[in-house]
JSON list of C-alpha atoms in Angstrom, two decimals:
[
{"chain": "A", "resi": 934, "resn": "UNK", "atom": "CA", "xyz": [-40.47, -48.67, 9.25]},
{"chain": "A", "resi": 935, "resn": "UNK", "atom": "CA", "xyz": [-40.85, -46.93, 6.10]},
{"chain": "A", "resi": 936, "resn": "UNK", "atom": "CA", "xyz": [-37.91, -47.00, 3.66]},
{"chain": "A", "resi": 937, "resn": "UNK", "atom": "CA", "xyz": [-37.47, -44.73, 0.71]},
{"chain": "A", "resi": 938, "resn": "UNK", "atom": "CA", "xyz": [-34.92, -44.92, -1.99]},
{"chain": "A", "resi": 939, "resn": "UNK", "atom": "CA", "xyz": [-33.44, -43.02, -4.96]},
{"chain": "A", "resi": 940, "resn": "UNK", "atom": "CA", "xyz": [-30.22, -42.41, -7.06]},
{"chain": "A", "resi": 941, "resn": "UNK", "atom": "CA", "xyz": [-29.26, -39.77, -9.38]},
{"chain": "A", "resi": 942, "resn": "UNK", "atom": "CA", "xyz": [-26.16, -39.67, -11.52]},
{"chain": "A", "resi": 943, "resn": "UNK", "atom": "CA", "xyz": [-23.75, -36.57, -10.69]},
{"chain": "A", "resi": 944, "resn": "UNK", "atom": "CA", "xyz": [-21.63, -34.41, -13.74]},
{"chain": "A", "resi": 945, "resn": "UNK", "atom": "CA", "xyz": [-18.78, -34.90, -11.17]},
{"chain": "A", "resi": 946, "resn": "UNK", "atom": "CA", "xyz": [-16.05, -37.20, -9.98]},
{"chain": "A", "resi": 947, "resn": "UNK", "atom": "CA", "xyz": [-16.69, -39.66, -6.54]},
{"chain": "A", "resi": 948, "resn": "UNK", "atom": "CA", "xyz": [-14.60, -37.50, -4.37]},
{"chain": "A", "resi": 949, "resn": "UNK", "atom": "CA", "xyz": [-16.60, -34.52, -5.05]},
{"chain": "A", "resi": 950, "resn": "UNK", "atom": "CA", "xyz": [-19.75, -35.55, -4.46]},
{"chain": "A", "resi": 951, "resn": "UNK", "atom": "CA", "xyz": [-18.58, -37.57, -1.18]},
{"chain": "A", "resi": 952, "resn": "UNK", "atom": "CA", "xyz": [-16.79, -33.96, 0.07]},
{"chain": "A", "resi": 953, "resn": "UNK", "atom": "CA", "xyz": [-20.01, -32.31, -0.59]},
{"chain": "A", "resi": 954, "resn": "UNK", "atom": "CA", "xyz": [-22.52, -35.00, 1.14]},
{"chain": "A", "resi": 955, "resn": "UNK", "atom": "CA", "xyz": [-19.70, -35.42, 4.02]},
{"chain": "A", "resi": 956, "resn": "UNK", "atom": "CA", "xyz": [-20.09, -31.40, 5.08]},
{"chain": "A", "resi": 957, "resn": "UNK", "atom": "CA", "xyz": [-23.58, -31.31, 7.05]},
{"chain": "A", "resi": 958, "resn": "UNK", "atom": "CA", "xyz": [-23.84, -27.59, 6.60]},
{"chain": "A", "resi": 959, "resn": "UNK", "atom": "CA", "xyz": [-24.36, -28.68, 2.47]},
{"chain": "A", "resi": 960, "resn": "UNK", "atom": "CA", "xyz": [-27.31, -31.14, 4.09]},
{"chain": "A", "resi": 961, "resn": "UNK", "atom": "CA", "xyz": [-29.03, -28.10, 4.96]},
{"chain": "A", "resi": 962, "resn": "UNK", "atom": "CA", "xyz": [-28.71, -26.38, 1.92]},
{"chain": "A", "resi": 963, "resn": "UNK", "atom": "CA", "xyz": [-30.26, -29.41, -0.91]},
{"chain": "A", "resi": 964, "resn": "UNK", "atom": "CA", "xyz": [-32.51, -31.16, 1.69]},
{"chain": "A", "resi": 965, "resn": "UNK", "atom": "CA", "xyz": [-36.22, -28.92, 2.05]},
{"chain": "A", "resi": 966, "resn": "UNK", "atom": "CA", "xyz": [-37.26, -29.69, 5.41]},
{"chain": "A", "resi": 967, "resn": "UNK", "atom": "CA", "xyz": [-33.78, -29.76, 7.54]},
{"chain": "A", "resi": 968, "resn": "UNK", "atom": "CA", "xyz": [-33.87, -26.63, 8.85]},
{"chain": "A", "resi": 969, "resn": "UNK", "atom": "CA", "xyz": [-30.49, -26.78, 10.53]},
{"chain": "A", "resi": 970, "resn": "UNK", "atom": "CA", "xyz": [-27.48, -28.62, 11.23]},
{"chain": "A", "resi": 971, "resn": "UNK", "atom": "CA", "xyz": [-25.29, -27.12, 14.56]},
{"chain": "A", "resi": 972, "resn": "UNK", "atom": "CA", "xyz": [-22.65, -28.82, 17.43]},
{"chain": "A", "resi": 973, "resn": "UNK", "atom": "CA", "xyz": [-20.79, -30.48, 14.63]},
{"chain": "A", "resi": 974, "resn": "UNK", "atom": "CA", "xyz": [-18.35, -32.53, 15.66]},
{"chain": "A", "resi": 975, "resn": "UNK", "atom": "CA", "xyz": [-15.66, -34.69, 14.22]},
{"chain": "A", "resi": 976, "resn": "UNK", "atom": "CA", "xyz": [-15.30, -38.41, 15.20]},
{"chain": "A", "resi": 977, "resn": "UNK", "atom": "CA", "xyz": [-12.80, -40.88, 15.28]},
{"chain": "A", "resi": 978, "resn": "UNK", "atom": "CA", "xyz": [-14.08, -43.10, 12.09]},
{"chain": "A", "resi": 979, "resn": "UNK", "atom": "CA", "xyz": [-13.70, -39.94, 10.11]},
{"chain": "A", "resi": 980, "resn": "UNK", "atom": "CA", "xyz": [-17.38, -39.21, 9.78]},
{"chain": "A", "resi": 981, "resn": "UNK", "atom": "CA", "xyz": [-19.41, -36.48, 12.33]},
{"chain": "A", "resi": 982, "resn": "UNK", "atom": "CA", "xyz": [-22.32, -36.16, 14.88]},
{"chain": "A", "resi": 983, "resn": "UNK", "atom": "CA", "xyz": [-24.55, -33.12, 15.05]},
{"chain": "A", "resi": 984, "resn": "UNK", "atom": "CA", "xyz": [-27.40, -31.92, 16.25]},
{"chain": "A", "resi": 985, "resn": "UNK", "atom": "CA", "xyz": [-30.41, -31.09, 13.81]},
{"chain": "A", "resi": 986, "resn": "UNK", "atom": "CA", "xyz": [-33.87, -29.55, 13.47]},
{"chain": "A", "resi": 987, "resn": "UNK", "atom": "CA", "xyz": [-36.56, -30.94, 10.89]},
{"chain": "A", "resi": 988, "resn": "UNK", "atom": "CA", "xyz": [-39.42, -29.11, 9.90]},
{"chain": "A", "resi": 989, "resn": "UNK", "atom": "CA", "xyz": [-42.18, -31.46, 8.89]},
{"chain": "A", "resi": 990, "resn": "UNK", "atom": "CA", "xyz": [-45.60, -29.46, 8.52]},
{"chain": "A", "resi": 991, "resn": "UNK", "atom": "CA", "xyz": [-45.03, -26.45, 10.27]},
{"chain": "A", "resi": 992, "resn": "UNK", "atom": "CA", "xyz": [-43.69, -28.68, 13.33]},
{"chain": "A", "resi": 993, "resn": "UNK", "atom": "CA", "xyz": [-39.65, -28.32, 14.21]},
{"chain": "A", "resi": 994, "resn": "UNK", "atom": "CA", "xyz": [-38.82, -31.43, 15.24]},
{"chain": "A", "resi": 995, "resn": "UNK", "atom": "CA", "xyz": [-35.16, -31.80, 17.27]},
{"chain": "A", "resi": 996, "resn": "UNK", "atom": "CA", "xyz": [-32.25, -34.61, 16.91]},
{"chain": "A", "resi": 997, "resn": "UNK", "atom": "CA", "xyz": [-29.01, -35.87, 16.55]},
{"chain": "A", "resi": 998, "resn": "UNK", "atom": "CA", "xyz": [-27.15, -37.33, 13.33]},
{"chain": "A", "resi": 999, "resn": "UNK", "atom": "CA", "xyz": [-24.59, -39.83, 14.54]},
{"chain": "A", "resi": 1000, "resn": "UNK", "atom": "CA", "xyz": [-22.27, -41.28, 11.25]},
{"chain": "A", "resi": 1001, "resn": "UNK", "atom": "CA", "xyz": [-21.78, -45.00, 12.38]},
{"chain": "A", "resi": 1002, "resn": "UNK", "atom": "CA", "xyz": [-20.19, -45.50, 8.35]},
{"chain": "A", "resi": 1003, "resn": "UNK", "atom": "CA", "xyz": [-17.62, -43.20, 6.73]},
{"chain": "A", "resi": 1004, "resn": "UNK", "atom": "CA", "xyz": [-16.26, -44.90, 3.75]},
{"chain": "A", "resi": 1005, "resn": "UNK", "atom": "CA", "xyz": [-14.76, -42.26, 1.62]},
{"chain": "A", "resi": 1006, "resn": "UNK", "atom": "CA", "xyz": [-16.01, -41.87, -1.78]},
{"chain": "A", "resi": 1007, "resn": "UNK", "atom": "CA", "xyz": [-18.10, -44.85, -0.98]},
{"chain": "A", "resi": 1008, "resn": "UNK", "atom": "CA", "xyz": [-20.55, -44.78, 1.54]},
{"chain": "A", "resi": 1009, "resn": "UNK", "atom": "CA", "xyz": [-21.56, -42.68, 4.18]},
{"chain": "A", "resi": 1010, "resn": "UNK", "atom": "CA", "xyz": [-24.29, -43.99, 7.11]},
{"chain": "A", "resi": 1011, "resn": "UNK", "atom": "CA", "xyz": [-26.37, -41.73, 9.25]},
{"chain": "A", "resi": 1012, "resn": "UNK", "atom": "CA", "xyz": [-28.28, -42.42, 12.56]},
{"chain": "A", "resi": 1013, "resn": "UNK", "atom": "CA", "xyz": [-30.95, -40.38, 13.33]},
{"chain": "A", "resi": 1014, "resn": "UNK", "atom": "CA", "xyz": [-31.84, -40.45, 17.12]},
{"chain": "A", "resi": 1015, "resn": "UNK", "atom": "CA", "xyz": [-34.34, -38.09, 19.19]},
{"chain": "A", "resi": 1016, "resn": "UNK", "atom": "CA", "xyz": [-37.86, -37.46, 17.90]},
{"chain": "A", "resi": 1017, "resn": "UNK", "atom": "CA", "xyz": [-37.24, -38.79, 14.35]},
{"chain": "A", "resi": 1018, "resn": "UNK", "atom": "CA", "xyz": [-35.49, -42.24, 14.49]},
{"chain": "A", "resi": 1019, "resn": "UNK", "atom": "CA", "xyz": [-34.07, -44.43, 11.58]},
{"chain": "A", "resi": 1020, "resn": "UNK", "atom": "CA", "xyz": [-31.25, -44.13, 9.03]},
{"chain": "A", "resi": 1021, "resn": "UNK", "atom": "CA", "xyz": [-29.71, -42.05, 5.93]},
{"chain": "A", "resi": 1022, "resn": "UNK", "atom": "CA", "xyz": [-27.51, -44.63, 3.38]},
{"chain": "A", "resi": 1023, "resn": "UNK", "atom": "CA", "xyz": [-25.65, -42.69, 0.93]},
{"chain": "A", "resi": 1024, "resn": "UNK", "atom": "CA", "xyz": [-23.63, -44.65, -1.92]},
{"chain": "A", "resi": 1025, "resn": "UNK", "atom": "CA", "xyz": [-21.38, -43.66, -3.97]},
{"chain": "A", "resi": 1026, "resn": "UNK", "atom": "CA", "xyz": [-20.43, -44.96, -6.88]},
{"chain": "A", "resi": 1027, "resn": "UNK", "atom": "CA", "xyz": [-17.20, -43.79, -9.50]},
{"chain": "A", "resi": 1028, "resn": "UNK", "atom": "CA", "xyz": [-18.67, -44.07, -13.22]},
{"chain": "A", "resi": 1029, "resn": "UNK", "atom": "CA", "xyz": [-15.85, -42.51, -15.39]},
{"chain": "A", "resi": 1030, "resn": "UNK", "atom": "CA", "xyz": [-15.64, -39.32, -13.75]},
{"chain": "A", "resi": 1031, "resn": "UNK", "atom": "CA", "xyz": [-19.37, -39.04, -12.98]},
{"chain": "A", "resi": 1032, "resn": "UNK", "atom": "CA", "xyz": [-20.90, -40.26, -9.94]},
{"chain": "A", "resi": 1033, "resn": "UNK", "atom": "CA", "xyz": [-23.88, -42.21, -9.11]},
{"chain": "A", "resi": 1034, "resn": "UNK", "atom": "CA", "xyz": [-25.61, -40.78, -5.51]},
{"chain": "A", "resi": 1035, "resn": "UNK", "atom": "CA", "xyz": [-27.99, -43.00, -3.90]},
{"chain": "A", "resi": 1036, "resn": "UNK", "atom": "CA", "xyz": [-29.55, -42.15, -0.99]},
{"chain": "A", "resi": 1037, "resn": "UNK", "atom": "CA", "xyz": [-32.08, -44.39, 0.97]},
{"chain": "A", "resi": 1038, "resn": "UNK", "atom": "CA", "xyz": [-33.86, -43.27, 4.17]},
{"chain": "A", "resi": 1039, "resn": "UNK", "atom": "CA", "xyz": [-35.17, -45.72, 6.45]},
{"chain": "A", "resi": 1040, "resn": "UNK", "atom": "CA", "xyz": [-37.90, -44.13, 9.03]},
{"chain": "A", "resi": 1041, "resn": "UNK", "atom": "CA", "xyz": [-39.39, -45.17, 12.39]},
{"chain": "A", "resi": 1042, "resn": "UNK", "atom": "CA", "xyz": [-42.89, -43.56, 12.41]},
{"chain": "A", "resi": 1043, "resn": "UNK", "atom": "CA", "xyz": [-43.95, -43.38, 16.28]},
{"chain": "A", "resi": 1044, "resn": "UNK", "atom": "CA", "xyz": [-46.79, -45.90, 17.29]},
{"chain": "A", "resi": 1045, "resn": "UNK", "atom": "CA", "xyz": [-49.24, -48.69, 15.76]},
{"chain": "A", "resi": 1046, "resn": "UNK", "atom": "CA", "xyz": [-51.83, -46.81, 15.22]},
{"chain": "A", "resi": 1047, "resn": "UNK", "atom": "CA", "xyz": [-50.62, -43.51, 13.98]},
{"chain": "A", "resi": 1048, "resn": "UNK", "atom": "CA", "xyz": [-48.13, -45.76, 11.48]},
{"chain": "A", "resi": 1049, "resn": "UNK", "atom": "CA", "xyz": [-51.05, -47.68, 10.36]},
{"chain": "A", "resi": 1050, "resn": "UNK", "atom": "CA", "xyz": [-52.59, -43.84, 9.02]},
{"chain": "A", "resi": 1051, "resn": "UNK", "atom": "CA", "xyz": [-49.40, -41.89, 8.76]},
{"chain": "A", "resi": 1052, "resn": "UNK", "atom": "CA", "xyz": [-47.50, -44.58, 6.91]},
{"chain": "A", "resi": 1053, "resn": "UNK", "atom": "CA", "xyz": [-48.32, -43.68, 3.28]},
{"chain": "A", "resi": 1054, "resn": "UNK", "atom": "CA", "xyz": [-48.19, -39.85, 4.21]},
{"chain": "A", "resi": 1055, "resn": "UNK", "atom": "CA", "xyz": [-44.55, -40.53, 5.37]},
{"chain": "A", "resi": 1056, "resn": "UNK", "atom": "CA", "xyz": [-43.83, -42.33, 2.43]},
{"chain": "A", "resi": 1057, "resn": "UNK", "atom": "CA", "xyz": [-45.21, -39.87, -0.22]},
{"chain": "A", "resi": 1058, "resn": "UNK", "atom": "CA", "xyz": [-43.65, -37.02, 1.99]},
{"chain": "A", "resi": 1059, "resn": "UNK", "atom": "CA", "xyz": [-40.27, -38.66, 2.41]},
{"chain": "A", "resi": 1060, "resn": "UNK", "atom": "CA", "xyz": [-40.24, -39.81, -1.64]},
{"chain": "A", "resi": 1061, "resn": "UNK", "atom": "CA", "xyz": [-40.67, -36.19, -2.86]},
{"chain": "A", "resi": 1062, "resn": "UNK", "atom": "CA", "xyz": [-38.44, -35.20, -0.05]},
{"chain": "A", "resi": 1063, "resn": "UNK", "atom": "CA", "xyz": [-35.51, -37.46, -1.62]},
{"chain": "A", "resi": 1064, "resn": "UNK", "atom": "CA", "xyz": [-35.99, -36.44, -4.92]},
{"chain": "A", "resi": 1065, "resn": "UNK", "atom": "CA", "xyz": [-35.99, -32.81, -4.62]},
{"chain": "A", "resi": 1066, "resn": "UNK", "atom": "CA", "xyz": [-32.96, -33.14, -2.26]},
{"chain": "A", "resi": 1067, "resn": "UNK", "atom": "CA", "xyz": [-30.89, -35.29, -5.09]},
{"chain": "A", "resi": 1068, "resn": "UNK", "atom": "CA", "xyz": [-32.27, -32.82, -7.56]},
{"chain": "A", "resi": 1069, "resn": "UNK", "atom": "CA", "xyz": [-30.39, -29.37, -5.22]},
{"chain": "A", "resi": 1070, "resn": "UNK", "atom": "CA", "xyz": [-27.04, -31.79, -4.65]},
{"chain": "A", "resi": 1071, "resn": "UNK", "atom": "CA", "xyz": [-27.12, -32.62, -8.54]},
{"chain": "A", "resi": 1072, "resn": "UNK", "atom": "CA", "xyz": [-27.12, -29.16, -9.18]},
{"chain": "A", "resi": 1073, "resn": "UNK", "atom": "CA", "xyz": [-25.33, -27.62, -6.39]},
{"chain": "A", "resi": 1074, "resn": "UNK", "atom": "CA", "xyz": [-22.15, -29.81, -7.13]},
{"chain": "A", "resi": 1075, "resn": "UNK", "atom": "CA", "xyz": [-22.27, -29.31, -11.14]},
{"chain": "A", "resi": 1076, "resn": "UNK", "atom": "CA", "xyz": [-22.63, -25.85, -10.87]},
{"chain": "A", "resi": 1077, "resn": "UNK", "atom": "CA", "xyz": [-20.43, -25.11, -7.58]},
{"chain": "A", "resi": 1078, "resn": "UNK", "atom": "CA", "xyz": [-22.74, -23.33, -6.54]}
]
């Protein structure tokens, strides 16, 4: 499993940011490779399930986003299932009107052998990933845009 993990603080309040993260069609616009989001469906904890696509090197890879948390303005969990597996933590925490946003991804890469070679790849790929995604919700929220 390969587990990745940043935070960025937000020019905005809690339940602003948590709004933002909770609508998957925003996912798609700050995260690089998700390519779509579609089926969205409510659920009875509050939080959704969807069906995505992931483009990783060219190669659309197909899935489903299950929320098994929903925690407003605190914490919102995401299982990944299909041909990406793991898990997307987002916390939330209030600081005076601003928000810290951290987001952890936790990753099954697919086999011994091709984790033992594709491991740090996956890591350096998901780490940018992460930061460039905080990076477009940091933005997109301050500048409601």
């Amino acid at each position: 499993m390969i587990e990745v993990s940043e935070s960025t603080v937000v020019d905005a309040p809690v339940d602003v940011v948590f709004a933002f993260m909770d609508d998957p069609h925003n996912h798609v616009t700050v995260t690089p490779s998700l390519a779509e989001a579609r089926n969205v469906e409510s659920l009875a904890n509050g939080g959704k399930r969807l069906d995505y696509t992931f483009r990783m090197a060219g190669v659309a890879l197909d899935g489903e986003l299950v929320e098994t948390t929903h925690e407003p303005d605190e914490r919102i969990v995401l299982e990944m299932r299909g041909q990406l597996t793991g898990e997307i933590d987002l916390a939330f925490e209030s600081l005076e009107g601003r928000t810290r946003l951290t987001y952890t991804g936790r990753y099954e890469v697919p086999g011994r052998v091709l984790s033992a070679v594709a491991a740090p790849f996956v890591r350096r790929y998901n780490e940018r990933e992460l930061r460039t995604t905080l990076a477009n919700v940091k933005t997109r929220v301050e500048t409601g845009t």
